[in-house]
Short mmCIF file of C-alpha atoms and ligand atoms in Angstrom, two decimals:
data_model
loop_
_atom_site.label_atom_id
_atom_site.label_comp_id
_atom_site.label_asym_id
_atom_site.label_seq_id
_atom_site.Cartn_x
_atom_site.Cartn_y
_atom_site.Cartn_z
CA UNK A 1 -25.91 -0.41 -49.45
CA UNK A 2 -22.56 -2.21 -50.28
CA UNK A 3 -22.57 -3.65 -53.77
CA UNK A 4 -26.05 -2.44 -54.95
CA UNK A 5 -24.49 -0.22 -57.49
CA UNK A 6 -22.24 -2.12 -59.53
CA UNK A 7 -20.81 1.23 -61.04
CA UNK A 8 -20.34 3.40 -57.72
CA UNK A 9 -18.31 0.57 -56.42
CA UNK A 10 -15.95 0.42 -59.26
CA UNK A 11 -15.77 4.14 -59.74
CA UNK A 12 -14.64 4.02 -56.06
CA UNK A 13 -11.77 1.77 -56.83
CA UNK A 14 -11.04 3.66 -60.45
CA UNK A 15 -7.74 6.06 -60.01
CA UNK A 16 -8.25 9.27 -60.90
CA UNK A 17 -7.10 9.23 -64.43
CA UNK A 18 -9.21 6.44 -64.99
CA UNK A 19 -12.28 8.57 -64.20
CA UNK A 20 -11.20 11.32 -65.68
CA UNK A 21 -9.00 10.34 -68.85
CA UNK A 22 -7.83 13.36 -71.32
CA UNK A 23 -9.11 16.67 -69.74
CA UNK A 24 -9.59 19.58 -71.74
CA UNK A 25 -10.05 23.10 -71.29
CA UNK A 26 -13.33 24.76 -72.63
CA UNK A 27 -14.39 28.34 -71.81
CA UNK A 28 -13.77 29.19 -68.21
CA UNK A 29 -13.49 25.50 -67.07
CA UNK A 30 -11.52 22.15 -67.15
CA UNK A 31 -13.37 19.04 -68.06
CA UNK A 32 -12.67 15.37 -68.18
CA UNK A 33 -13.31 12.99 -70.53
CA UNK A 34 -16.85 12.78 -70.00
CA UNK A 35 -17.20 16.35 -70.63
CA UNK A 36 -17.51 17.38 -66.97
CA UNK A 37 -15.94 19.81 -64.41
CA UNK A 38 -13.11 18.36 -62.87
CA UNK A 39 -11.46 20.07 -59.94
CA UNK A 40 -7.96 18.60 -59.64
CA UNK A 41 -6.24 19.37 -56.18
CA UNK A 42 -2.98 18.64 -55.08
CA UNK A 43 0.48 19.07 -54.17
CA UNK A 44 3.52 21.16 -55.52
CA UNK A 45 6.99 19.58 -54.60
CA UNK A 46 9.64 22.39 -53.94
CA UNK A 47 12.14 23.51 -56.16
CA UNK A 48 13.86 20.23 -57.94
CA UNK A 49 17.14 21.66 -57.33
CA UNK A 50 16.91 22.13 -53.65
CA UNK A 51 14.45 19.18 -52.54
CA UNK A 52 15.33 16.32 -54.64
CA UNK A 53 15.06 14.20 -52.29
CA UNK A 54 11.17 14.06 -52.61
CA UNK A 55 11.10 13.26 -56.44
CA UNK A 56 10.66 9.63 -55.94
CA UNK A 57 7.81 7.54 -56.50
CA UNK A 58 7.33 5.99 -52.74
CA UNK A 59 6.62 10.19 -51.81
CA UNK A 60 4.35 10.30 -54.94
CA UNK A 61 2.88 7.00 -53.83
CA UNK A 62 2.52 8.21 -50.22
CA UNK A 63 1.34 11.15 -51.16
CA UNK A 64 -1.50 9.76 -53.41
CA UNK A 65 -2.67 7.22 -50.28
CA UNK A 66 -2.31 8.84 -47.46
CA UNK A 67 -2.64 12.54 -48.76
CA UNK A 68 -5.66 11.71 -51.38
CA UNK A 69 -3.68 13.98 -53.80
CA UNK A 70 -4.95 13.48 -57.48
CA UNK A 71 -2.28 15.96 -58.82
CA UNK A 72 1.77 16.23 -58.12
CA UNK A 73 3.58 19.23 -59.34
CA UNK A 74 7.18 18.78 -60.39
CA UNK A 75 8.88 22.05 -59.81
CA UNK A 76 11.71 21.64 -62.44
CA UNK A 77 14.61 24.35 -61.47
CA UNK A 78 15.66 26.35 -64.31
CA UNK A 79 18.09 29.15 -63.03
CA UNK A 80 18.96 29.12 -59.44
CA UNK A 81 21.56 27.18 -58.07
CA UNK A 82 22.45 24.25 -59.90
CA UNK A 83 19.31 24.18 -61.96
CA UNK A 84 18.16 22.92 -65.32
CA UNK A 85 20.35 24.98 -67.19
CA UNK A 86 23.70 23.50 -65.29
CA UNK A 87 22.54 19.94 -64.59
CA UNK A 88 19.36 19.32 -67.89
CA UNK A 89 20.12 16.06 -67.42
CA UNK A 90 19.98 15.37 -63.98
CA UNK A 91 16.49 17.52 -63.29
CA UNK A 92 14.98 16.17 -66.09
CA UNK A 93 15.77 12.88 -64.67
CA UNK A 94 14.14 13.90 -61.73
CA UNK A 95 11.37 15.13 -63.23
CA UNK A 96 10.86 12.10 -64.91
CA UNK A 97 10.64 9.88 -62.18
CA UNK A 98 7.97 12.14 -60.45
CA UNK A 99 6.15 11.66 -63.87
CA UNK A 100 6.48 7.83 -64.11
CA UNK A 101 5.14 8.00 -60.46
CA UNK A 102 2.23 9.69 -61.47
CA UNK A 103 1.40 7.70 -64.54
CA UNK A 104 1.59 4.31 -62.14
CA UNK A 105 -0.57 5.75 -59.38
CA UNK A 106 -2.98 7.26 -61.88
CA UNK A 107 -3.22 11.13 -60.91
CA UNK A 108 -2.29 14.38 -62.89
CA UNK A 109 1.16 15.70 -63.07
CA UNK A 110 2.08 19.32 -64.06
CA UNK A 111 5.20 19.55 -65.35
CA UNK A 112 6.35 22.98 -64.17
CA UNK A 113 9.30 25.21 -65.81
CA UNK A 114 10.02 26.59 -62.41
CA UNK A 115 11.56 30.36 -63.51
CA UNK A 116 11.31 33.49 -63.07
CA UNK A 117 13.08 34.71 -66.41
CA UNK A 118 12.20 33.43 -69.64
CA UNK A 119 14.71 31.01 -71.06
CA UNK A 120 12.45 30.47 -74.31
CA UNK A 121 15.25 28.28 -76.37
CA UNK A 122 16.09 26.02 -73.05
CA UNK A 123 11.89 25.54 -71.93
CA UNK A 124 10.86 24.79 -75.53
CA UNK A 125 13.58 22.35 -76.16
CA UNK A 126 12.36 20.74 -72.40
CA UNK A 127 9.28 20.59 -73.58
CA UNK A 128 9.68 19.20 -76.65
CA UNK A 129 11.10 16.34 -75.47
CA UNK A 130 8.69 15.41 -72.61
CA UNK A 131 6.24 16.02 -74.94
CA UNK A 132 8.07 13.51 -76.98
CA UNK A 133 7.97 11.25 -74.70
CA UNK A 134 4.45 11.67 -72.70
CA UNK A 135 2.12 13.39 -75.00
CA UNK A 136 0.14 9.89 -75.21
CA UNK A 137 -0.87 9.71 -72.14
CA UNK A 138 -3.52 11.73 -70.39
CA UNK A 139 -2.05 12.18 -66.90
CA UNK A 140 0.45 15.00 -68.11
CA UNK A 141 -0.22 18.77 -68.00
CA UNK A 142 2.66 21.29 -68.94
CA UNK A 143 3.27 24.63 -67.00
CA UNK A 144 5.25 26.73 -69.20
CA UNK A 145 6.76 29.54 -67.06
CA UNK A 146 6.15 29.42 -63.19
CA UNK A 147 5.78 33.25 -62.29
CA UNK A 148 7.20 35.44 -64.79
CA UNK A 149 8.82 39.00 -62.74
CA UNK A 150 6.43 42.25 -62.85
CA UNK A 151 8.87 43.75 -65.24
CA UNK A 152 8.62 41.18 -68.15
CA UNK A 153 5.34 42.78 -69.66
CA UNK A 154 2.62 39.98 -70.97
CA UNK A 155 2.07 41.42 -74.03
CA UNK A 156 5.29 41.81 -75.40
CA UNK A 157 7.30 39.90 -73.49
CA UNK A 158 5.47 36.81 -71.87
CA UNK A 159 2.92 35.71 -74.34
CA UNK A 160 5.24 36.00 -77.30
CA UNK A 161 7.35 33.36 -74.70
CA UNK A 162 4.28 31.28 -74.45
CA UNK A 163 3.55 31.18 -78.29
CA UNK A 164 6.80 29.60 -79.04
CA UNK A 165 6.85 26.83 -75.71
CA UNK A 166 2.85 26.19 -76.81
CA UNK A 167 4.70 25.51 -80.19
CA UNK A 168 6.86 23.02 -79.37
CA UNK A 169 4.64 21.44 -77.21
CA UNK A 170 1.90 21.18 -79.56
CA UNK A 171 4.36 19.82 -82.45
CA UNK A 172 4.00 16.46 -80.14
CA UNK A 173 1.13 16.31 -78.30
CA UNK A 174 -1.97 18.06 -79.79
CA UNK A 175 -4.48 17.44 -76.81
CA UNK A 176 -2.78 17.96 -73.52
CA UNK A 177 -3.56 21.11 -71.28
CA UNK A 178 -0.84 23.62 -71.31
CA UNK A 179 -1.22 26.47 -67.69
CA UNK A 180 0.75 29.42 -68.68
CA UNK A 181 2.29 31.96 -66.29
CA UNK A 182 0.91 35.18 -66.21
CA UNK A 183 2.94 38.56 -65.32
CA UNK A 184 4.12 39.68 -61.56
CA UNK A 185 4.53 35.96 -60.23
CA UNK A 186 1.66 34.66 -62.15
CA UNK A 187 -0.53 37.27 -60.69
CA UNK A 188 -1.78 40.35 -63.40
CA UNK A 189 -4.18 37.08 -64.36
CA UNK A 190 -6.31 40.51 -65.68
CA UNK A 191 -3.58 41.60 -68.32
CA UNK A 192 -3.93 37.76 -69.68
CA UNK A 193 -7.74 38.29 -69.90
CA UNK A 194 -7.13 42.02 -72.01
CA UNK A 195 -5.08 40.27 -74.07
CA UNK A 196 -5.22 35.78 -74.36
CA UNK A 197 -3.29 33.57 -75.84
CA UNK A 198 -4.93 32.54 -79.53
CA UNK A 199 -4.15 28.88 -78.66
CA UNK A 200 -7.56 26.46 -77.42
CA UNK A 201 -7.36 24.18 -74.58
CA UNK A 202 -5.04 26.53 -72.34
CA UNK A 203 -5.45 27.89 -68.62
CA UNK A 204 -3.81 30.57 -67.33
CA UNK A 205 -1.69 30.43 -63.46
CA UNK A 206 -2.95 32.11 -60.62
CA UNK A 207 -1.03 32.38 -57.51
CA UNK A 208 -1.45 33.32 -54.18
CA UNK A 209 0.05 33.20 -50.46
CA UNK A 210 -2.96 33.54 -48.29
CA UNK A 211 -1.15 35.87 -45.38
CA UNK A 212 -0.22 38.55 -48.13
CA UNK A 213 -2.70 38.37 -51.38
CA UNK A 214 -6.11 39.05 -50.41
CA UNK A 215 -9.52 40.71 -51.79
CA UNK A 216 -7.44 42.71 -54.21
CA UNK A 217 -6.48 39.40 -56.33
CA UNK A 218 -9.35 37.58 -55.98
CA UNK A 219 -11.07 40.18 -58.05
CA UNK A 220 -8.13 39.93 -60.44
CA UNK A 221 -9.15 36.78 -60.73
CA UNK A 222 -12.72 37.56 -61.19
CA UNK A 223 -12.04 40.13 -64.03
CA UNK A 224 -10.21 37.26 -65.66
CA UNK A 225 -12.66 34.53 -65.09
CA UNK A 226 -15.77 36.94 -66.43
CA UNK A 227 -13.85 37.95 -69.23
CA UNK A 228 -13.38 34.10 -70.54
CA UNK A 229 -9.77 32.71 -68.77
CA UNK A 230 -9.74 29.17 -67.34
CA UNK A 231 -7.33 30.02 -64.58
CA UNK A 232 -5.84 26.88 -62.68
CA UNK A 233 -3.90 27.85 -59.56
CA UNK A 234 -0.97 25.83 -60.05
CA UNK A 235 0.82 27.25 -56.65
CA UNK A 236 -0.58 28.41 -53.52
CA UNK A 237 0.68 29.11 -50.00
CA UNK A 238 -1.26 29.19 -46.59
CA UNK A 239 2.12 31.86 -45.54
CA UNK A 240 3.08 35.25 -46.66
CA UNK A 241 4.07 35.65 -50.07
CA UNK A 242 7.77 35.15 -49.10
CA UNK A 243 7.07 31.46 -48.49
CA UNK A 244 7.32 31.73 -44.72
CA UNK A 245 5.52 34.32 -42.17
CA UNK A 246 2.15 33.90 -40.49
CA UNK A 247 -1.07 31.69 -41.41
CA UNK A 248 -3.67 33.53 -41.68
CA UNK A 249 -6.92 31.62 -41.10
CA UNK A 250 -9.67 33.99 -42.29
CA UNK A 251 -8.33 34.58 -45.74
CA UNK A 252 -7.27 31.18 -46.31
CA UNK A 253 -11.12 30.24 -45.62
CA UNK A 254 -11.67 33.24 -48.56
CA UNK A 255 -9.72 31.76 -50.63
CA UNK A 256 -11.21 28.05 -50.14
CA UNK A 257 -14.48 29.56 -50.86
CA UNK A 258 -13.31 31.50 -53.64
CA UNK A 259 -11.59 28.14 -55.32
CA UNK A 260 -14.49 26.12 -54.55
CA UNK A 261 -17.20 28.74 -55.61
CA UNK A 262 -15.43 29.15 -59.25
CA UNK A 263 -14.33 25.44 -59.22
CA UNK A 264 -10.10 25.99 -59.56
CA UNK A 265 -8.02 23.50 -59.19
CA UNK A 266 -4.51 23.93 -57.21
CA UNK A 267 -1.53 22.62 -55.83
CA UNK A 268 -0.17 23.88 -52.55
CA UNK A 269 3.24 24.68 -52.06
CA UNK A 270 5.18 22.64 -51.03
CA UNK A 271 6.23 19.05 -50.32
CA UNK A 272 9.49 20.68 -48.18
CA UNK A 273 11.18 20.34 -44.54
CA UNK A 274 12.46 23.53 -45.43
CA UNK A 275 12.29 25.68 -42.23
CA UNK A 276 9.69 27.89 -43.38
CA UNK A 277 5.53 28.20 -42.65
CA UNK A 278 4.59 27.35 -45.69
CA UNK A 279 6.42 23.95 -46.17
CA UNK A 280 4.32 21.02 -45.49
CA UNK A 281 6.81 18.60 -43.68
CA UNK A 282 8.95 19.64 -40.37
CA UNK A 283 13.05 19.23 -41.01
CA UNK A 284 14.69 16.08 -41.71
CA UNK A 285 11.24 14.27 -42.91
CA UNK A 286 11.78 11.52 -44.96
CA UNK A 287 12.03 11.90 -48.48
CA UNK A 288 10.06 8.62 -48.88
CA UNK A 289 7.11 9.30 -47.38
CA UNK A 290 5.40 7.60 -44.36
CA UNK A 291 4.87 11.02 -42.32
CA UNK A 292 3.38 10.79 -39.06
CA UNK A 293 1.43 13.50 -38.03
CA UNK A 294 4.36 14.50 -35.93
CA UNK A 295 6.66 14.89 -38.95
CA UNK A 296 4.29 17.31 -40.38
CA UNK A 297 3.82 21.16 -40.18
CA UNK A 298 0.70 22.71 -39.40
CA UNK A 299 0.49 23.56 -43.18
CA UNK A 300 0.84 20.65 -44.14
CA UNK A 301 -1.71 18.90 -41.71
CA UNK A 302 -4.44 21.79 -42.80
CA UNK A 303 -3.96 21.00 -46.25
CA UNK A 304 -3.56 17.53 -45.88
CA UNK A 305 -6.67 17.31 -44.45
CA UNK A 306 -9.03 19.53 -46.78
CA UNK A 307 -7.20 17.43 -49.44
CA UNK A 308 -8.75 14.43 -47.57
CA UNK A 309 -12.07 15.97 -47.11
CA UNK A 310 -12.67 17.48 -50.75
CA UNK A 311 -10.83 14.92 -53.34
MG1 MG B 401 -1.72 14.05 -75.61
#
């Protein structure tokens, strides 16, 4: 009955980071402020390089409404193209904007250092300064290396990389949750679990394209969840790995179940009218949101609308 529970109704009209404030990670699992499992699930924008024209705050704002998104992934460019490292100023601009969006519609942003080489001196000096500048507030989460190659090894390669961003992240904000990338596109989530970060209140990134990555690296994922790692996956695709190729139906249903079963959070990849399968928007979509079914892929309308039935 309408209005018989005074706190149901205004939970209902709460934002998300409202409800669930400063989240932390403990053991296997991220909670909120109340101490309980949260399952964030979202959307990744594409690359900020080649699809700025979605880091605005009427496609964060449409995105949140229509979409029922409770976490937006900036993709921040490092390398490719005109990246980070040619334009810092420009991307982080972007990437600021995306965050202010977040902050006034009251969901989660991860702030992603999209690369697939370490560029430790660039990412912690990036990270320093939004940390700087947004380690108050609860809606931020940092993603320190988007999927390191299969030839950078974790041990001595990635998680000494991770030690030093964690650094100068945590030299500004002490509470925040930091997702680190593990090795072969954030895949070997198992090498991460033999050998874990000595830092509290971090996740590690799983990825996966549903077409290509099946039983194989959900028990990966398995090994690493038994064996104590909060995994988060920060970037998934209903294509092949290559970002374009066939849906596969059956093992996307896996891999729902899987999420859902071990309570992971994830963004899908990507807010894009790229012309590939796994973008979520068909060519020339606005950048400001207001898609029409029409407008949208049939990636985008089968995430949009599990996002929709499960937020
Ligand atoms: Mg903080």
């Amino acid at each position: 009955m309408i209005g018989s529970n005074p706190q149901a109704f205004s939970d209902k009209a709460m934002t998300s980071v409202q409800r669930h404030g400063q989240l932390k990670i403990v053991g296997t699992q991220l909670l909120d402020q109340h101490g309980e499992v949260v399952v964030l699930r979202g959307m990744s924008l594409f690359w900020s390089q080649w699809m700025g024209q979605y880091y605005n705050a009427d496609a964060v704002a449409w995105l949140q409404k229509d979409w029922n998104i409770n976490v937006i992934r900036a993709a921040v460019g490092v390398t490719a193209g005109s990246g980070y490292l040619t334009n810092p100023d420009v991307e982080r601009s972007k990437v600021q904007t995306v965050i202010d969006a977040a902050i006034k519609q009251g969901i989660y942003v991860i702030v992603d250092w999209h690369a697939h080489d370490p560029e430790p001196e660039a990412a912690s000096q990036f990270f320093s300064s939004i940390a700087q500048k947004y380690g108050q507030v609860p809606n931020i989460i940092y993603e320190t290396w988007n999927e390191p190659l299969p030839k950078y090894d974790w041990s001595t390669v990635i998680k000494p990389y991770h030690n030093k961003v964690i650094s100068s992240i945590r030299a500004f904000d002490a509470d925040n949750v930091i997702l680190v990338g593990t090795q072969s596109w954030s895949q070997d989530v198992d090498k991460a679990a033999n050998d874990p970060l000595g830092f509290a209140n971090v996740g590690y990134s799983l990825h996966f394209y549903a077409s290509t990555h099946r039983e194989e690296l959900r028990n990966k994922a398995l090994y690493a969840i038994n064996n104590g790692l909060a995994l988060f996956v920060t970037e998934w695709g209903t294509s092949e790995a290559s970002g374009t190729g066939r849906l596969d139906a059956k093992e996307r249903q896996l891999w729902f179940d899987f999420m859902d079963l071990h309570k992971l959070s994830w963004c899908n990849w990507s807010v894009a009218d790229k012309a590939e399968s796994s973008a979520a928007l068909q060519p020339g979509a606005s950048g400001r949101g207001g898609w029409e079914d029409r407008q949208i892929t049939e990636s985008g309308l089968i995430v949009r609308s599990v996002l929709r039935a499960k937020n």
